[in-house]
């Protein structure tokens, strides 16, 4: 009697940073409805996600900012031939709902807003690193150092703004648009906008490469573009 193998229904597993959490939830739900393949992606702070992959924790795929992906790839944790750019994401500025909104229409105006803020916070990821460099270039890094509130890993800056713990928050627009209790003042001025590209790749130890590649192809397809824009990002 011939036995036909049953396709695997075990979820594909992945890890990502918080910036793409909502998008990945939407895309993986759509993929499951379309193909019947469940996908379980854990979203945590980007630094923590990279650390866990480096420590050898088992996942089928990883979705992080491109600089983190490059480091993981160089260390042999990801398959280079599977690297798939997904989205470009910019940084926006937020204040607590009901409070005055500062002028951030120009680089100088934003600099004044930063200096005037009693407290401010930004991501510990690549956008936060770029902001810290910007503050250094402006010559205000030491002046505002005592005003900076560092968000704990995995805690959105927007939630600190909503609670009133932070007067001025900087974070990926995609991470701010779903936070209640805040007012998004707008994106950074175009001359200093910080754009992060988030990419996906299968891990070197992935045992289901064909299934993961099919998922990556779907997430990079034109079919996924509308969801990316709806979540505040642009297709890569």
mmCIF file of C-alpha atoms in Angstrom:
data_model
loop_
_atom_site.group_PDB
_atom_site.id
_atom_site.type_symbol
_atom_site.label_atom_id
_atom_site.label_comp_id
_atom_site.label_asym_id
_atom_site.label_seq_id
_atom_site.Cartn_x
_atom_site.Cartn_y
_atom_site.Cartn_z
ATOM 1 C CA UNK A 1 0.000 0.000 0.000
ATOM 2 C CA UNK A 2 1.475 3.348 -1.031
ATOM 3 C CA UNK A 3 1.583 6.070 1.620
ATOM 4 C CA UNK A 4 1.345 9.697 0.529
ATOM 5 C CA UNK A 5 3.225 12.179 2.682
ATOM 6 C CA UNK A 6 1.067 14.849 4.289
ATOM 7 C CA UNK A 7 2.326 18.422 3.861
ATOM 8 C CA UNK A 8 3.724 19.858 7.068
ATOM 9 C CA UNK A 9 1.277 22.069 8.971
ATOM 10 C CA UNK A 10 3.766 23.095 11.653
ATOM 11 C CA UNK A 11 4.138 26.878 11.724
ATOM 12 C CA UNK A 12 7.169 28.479 10.172
ATOM 13 C CA UNK A 13 8.929 30.352 12.962
ATOM 14 C CA UNK A 14 10.640 33.719 12.862
ATOM 15 C CA UNK A 15 11.840 36.651 14.914
ATOM 16 C CA UNK A 16 11.664 40.353 14.105
ATOM 17 C CA UNK A 17 12.069 43.786 15.638
ATOM 18 C CA UNK A 18 9.029 45.706 16.855
ATOM 19 C CA UNK A 19 9.045 48.079 13.880
ATOM 20 C CA UNK A 20 7.567 45.461 11.545
ATOM 21 C CA UNK A 21 5.312 43.723 14.071
ATOM 22 C CA UNK A 22 1.986 44.970 12.750
ATOM 23 C CA UNK A 23 2.968 44.493 9.120
ATOM 24 C CA UNK A 24 4.172 40.940 9.654
ATOM 25 C CA UNK A 25 1.003 40.064 11.563
ATOM 26 C CA UNK A 26 -1.037 41.269 8.602
ATOM 27 C CA UNK A 27 1.096 39.564 5.965
ATOM 28 C CA UNK A 28 1.385 36.226 7.743
ATOM 29 C CA UNK A 29 -2.369 36.132 8.346
ATOM 30 C CA UNK A 30 -2.959 36.753 4.644
ATOM 31 C CA UNK A 31 -0.401 34.104 3.731
ATOM 32 C CA UNK A 32 -2.004 31.527 6.012
ATOM 33 C CA UNK A 33 -5.409 32.221 4.477
ATOM 34 C CA UNK A 34 -3.953 31.951 0.997
ATOM 35 C CA UNK A 35 -1.675 28.921 1.380
ATOM 36 C CA UNK A 36 -2.751 27.204 4.575
ATOM 37 C CA UNK A 37 0.725 27.650 6.050
ATOM 38 C CA UNK A 38 0.793 29.090 9.557
ATOM 39 C CA UNK A 39 3.620 31.457 10.445
ATOM 40 C CA UNK A 40 4.611 32.370 14.010
ATOM 41 C CA UNK A 41 6.857 35.433 14.219
ATOM 42 C CA UNK A 42 7.961 36.793 17.585
ATOM 43 C CA UNK A 43 8.538 40.554 17.642
ATOM 44 C CA UNK A 44 10.937 41.936 20.241
ATOM 45 C CA UNK A 45 13.486 44.722 20.502
ATOM 46 C CA UNK A 46 15.824 44.578 17.514
ATOM 47 C CA UNK A 47 18.976 44.333 19.630
ATOM 48 C CA UNK A 48 17.467 41.459 21.607
ATOM 49 C CA UNK A 49 16.339 39.706 18.419
ATOM 50 C CA UNK A 50 19.834 39.834 16.916
ATOM 51 C CA UNK A 51 21.365 38.622 20.178
ATOM 52 C CA UNK A 52 19.068 35.608 20.297
ATOM 53 C CA UNK A 53 19.896 34.644 16.726
ATOM 54 C CA UNK A 54 23.611 35.025 17.476
ATOM 55 C CA UNK A 55 23.163 32.804 20.530
ATOM 56 C CA UNK A 56 21.887 30.010 18.301
ATOM 57 C CA UNK A 57 18.172 30.128 19.060
ATOM 58 C CA UNK A 58 16.350 28.224 16.331
ATOM 59 C CA UNK A 59 14.134 30.072 13.837
ATOM 60 C CA UNK A 60 13.233 29.540 10.207
ATOM 61 C CA UNK A 61 13.557 33.211 9.257
ATOM 62 C CA UNK A 62 14.686 36.569 10.623
ATOM 63 C CA UNK A 63 13.335 40.050 9.804
ATOM 64 C CA UNK A 64 15.480 42.978 10.984
ATOM 65 C CA UNK A 65 17.039 46.237 9.864
ATOM 66 C CA UNK A 66 19.525 45.712 7.057
ATOM 67 C CA UNK A 67 22.600 46.575 9.126
ATOM 68 C CA UNK A 68 21.695 43.923 11.705
ATOM 69 C CA UNK A 69 20.986 41.440 8.922
ATOM 70 C CA UNK A 70 24.399 42.121 7.379
ATOM 71 C CA UNK A 71 26.125 41.370 10.697
ATOM 72 C CA UNK A 72 24.177 38.142 11.186
ATOM 73 C CA UNK A 73 24.953 37.116 7.620
ATOM 74 C CA UNK A 74 28.661 37.846 8.048
ATOM 75 C CA UNK A 75 28.641 35.661 11.157
ATOM 76 C CA UNK A 76 27.071 32.804 9.205
ATOM 77 C CA UNK A 77 23.638 32.842 10.835
ATOM 78 C CA UNK A 78 21.658 33.673 7.670
ATOM 79 C CA UNK A 79 21.600 32.393 4.110
ATOM 80 C CA UNK A 80 22.858 35.184 1.857
ATOM 81 C CA UNK A 81 21.016 33.827 -1.178
ATOM 82 C CA UNK A 82 17.689 34.291 0.601
ATOM 83 C CA UNK A 83 18.100 37.947 1.644
ATOM 84 C CA UNK A 84 14.913 39.780 0.704
ATOM 85 C CA UNK A 85 14.476 43.561 1.235
ATOM 86 C CA UNK A 86 10.895 44.180 2.362
ATOM 87 C CA UNK A 87 10.236 47.808 3.352
ATOM 88 C CA UNK A 88 11.701 51.265 3.824
ATOM 89 C CA UNK A 89 10.630 52.955 7.049
ATOM 90 C CA UNK A 90 11.099 56.559 8.159
ATOM 91 C CA UNK A 91 11.172 58.211 11.577
ATOM 92 C CA UNK A 92 8.384 60.404 12.928
ATOM 93 C CA UNK A 93 7.994 62.645 15.973
ATOM 94 C CA UNK A 94 5.232 62.324 18.570
ATOM 95 C CA UNK A 95 3.945 64.155 21.632
ATOM 96 C CA UNK A 96 1.266 63.218 24.133
ATOM 97 C CA UNK A 97 -2.263 63.805 22.854
ATOM 98 C CA UNK A 98 -3.650 67.149 23.991
ATOM 99 C CA UNK A 99 -0.262 68.809 24.438
ATOM 100 C CA UNK A 100 1.114 71.573 22.181
ATOM 101 C CA UNK A 101 2.764 70.362 18.991
ATOM 102 C CA UNK A 102 6.201 71.796 18.257
ATOM 103 C CA UNK A 103 7.341 73.107 14.907
ATOM 104 C CA UNK A 104 9.460 70.446 13.194
ATOM 105 C CA UNK A 105 9.133 71.789 9.661
ATOM 106 C CA UNK A 106 12.869 72.343 9.224
ATOM 107 C CA UNK A 107 16.126 71.076 10.645
ATOM 108 C CA UNK A 108 16.583 74.217 12.723
ATOM 109 C CA UNK A 109 13.000 74.083 13.994
ATOM 110 C CA UNK A 110 13.441 70.454 15.058
ATOM 111 C CA UNK A 111 16.695 71.319 16.811
ATOM 112 C CA UNK A 112 14.878 74.009 18.801
ATOM 113 C CA UNK A 113 12.082 71.549 19.636
ATOM 114 C CA UNK A 114 14.619 69.038 20.936
ATOM 115 C CA UNK A 115 16.297 71.693 23.082
ATOM 116 C CA UNK A 116 12.932 72.813 24.470
ATOM 117 C CA UNK A 117 11.695 69.322 25.342
ATOM 118 C CA UNK A 118 11.850 68.511 29.072
ATOM 119 C CA UNK A 119 12.369 64.846 28.185
ATOM 120 C CA UNK A 120 12.861 62.933 24.951
ATOM 121 C CA UNK A 121 13.252 59.348 23.866
ATOM 122 C CA UNK A 122 14.219 57.410 20.770
ATOM 123 C CA UNK A 123 14.737 53.837 19.684
ATOM 124 C CA UNK A 124 17.812 51.838 20.654
ATOM 125 C CA UNK A 125 17.884 50.503 17.079
ATOM 126 C CA UNK A 126 19.553 51.959 13.980
ATOM 127 C CA UNK A 127 17.288 55.016 13.843
ATOM 128 C CA UNK A 128 18.241 55.864 17.428
ATOM 129 C CA UNK A 129 21.928 55.542 16.617
ATOM 130 C CA UNK A 130 21.440 57.918 13.675
ATOM 131 C CA UNK A 131 19.555 60.404 15.877
ATOM 132 C CA UNK A 132 22.336 60.366 18.461
ATOM 133 C CA UNK A 133 24.792 61.203 15.684
ATOM 134 C CA UNK A 134 22.518 64.012 14.522
ATOM 135 C CA UNK A 135 22.421 65.500 18.019
ATOM 136 C CA UNK A 136 26.212 65.314 18.135
ATOM 137 C CA UNK A 137 26.456 67.087 14.784
ATOM 138 C CA UNK A 138 24.146 69.785 16.111
ATOM 139 C CA UNK A 139 26.475 70.187 19.107
ATOM 140 C CA UNK A 140 23.716 69.545 21.674
ATOM 141 C CA UNK A 141 24.419 65.935 22.715
ATOM 142 C CA UNK A 142 25.857 66.832 26.121
ATOM 143 C CA UNK A 143 23.249 69.523 26.704
ATOM 144 C CA UNK A 144 20.311 67.134 26.296
ATOM 145 C CA UNK A 145 21.917 64.003 27.714
ATOM 146 C CA UNK A 146 20.146 64.280 31.084
ATOM 147 C CA UNK A 147 16.793 64.719 29.318
ATOM 148 C CA UNK A 148 16.964 61.435 27.401
ATOM 149 C CA UNK A 149 14.746 58.586 28.598
ATOM 150 C CA UNK A 150 15.833 55.185 27.313
ATOM 151 C CA UNK A 151 12.923 52.893 26.532
ATOM 152 C CA UNK A 152 13.375 49.349 27.899
ATOM 153 C CA UNK A 153 13.921 46.684 25.189
ATOM 154 C CA UNK A 154 10.674 45.888 23.410
ATOM 155 C CA UNK A 155 8.833 48.885 24.932
ATOM 156 C CA UNK A 156 7.657 51.323 22.238
ATOM 157 C CA UNK A 157 8.758 54.917 22.649
ATOM 158 C CA UNK A 158 5.192 55.909 21.790
ATOM 159 C CA UNK A 159 3.855 54.221 24.918
ATOM 160 C CA UNK A 160 6.176 56.327 27.085
ATOM 161 C CA UNK A 161 4.925 59.444 25.288
ATOM 162 C CA UNK A 162 1.297 58.399 25.842
ATOM 163 C CA UNK A 163 1.920 57.957 29.585
ATOM 164 C CA UNK A 164 3.465 61.400 29.842
ATOM 165 C CA UNK A 165 6.861 59.972 30.784
ATOM 166 C CA UNK A 166 8.420 61.479 27.658
ATOM 167 C CA UNK A 167 7.729 64.912 26.201
ATOM 168 C CA UNK A 168 9.071 64.302 22.689
ATOM 169 C CA UNK A 169 9.362 60.859 21.129
ATOM 170 C CA UNK A 170 11.166 59.693 17.996
ATOM 171 C CA UNK A 171 10.377 56.333 16.466
ATOM 172 C CA UNK A 172 9.605 54.548 13.230
ATOM 173 C CA UNK A 173 6.322 55.927 11.902
ATOM 174 C CA UNK A 174 5.065 52.349 11.598
ATOM 175 C CA UNK A 175 5.494 51.889 15.347
ATOM 176 C CA UNK A 176 3.675 55.105 16.246
ATOM 177 C CA UNK A 177 0.551 54.925 14.103
ATOM 178 C CA UNK A 178 -1.197 52.341 16.304
ATOM 179 C CA UNK A 179 -0.337 53.874 19.691
ATOM 180 C CA UNK A 180 -3.335 55.471 21.447
ATOM 181 C CA UNK A 181 -2.883 58.638 23.460
ATOM 182 C CA UNK A 182 -0.287 60.317 21.259
ATOM 183 C CA UNK A 183 -0.253 62.918 18.510
ATOM 184 C CA UNK A 184 2.111 62.280 15.615
ATOM 185 C CA UNK A 185 3.541 65.688 14.810
ATOM 186 C CA UNK A 186 4.971 64.496 11.506
ATOM 187 C CA UNK A 187 7.993 62.899 9.885
ATOM 188 C CA UNK A 188 11.489 64.243 10.297
ATOM 189 C CA UNK A 189 12.301 66.989 7.770
ATOM 190 C CA UNK A 190 13.282 65.426 4.450
ATOM 191 C CA UNK A 191 16.852 66.793 4.662
ATOM 192 C CA UNK A 192 17.539 64.749 7.801
ATOM 193 C CA UNK A 193 15.014 61.927 7.482
ATOM 194 C CA UNK A 194 16.365 58.601 8.739
ATOM 195 C CA UNK A 195 15.202 55.748 6.543
ATOM 196 C CA UNK A 196 15.719 52.165 7.635
ATOM 197 C CA UNK A 197 15.370 49.225 5.274
ATOM 198 C CA UNK A 198 14.019 46.059 6.845
ATOM 199 C CA UNK A 199 14.907 42.779 5.194
ATOM 200 C CA UNK A 200 14.098 39.108 5.717
ATOM 201 C CA UNK A 201 16.177 35.985 5.247
ATOM 202 C CA UNK A 202 16.069 32.344 6.199
ATOM 203 C CA UNK A 203 18.451 31.104 8.844
ATOM 204 C CA UNK A 204 21.435 28.962 7.939
ATOM 205 C CA UNK A 205 19.975 26.084 9.893
ATOM 206 C CA UNK A 206 16.506 26.312 8.353
ATOM 207 C CA UNK A 207 15.202 22.819 7.556
ATOM 208 C CA UNK A 208 12.283 24.020 5.417
ATOM 209 C CA UNK A 209 13.964 26.254 2.824
ATOM 210 C CA UNK A 210 11.377 25.817 0.063
ATOM 211 C CA UNK A 211 8.511 26.773 2.369
ATOM 212 C CA UNK A 212 10.366 29.773 3.780
ATOM 213 C CA UNK A 213 11.358 30.952 0.300
ATOM 214 C CA UNK A 214 7.716 30.833 -0.778
ATOM 215 C CA UNK A 215 6.833 33.024 2.221
ATOM 216 C CA UNK A 216 9.653 35.464 1.427
ATOM 217 C CA UNK A 217 8.495 35.670 -2.194
ATOM 218 C CA UNK A 218 4.979 36.506 -1.016
ATOM 219 C CA UNK A 219 6.150 39.181 1.436
ATOM 220 C CA UNK A 220 8.194 40.855 -1.317
ATOM 221 C CA UNK A 221 5.482 40.611 -3.983
ATOM 222 C CA UNK A 222 3.354 43.471 -5.331
ATOM 223 C CA UNK A 223 0.449 41.785 -3.574
ATOM 224 C CA UNK A 224 1.965 42.829 -0.230
ATOM 225 C CA UNK A 225 2.514 46.484 -1.194
ATOM 226 C CA UNK A 226 -0.855 47.771 0.013
ATOM 227 C CA UNK A 227 -0.363 46.299 3.483
ATOM 228 C CA UNK A 228 3.098 47.880 3.723
ATOM 229 C CA UNK A 229 1.725 51.314 2.885
ATOM 230 C CA UNK A 230 -1.188 50.839 5.252
ATOM 231 C CA UNK A 231 1.312 50.131 8.037
ATOM 232 C CA UNK A 232 3.244 53.335 7.369
ATOM 233 C CA UNK A 233 6.068 51.931 5.238
ATOM 234 C CA UNK A 234 7.078 51.800 1.593
ATOM 235 C CA UNK A 235 7.843 48.621 -0.362
ATOM 236 C CA UNK A 236 11.568 48.054 -0.790
#
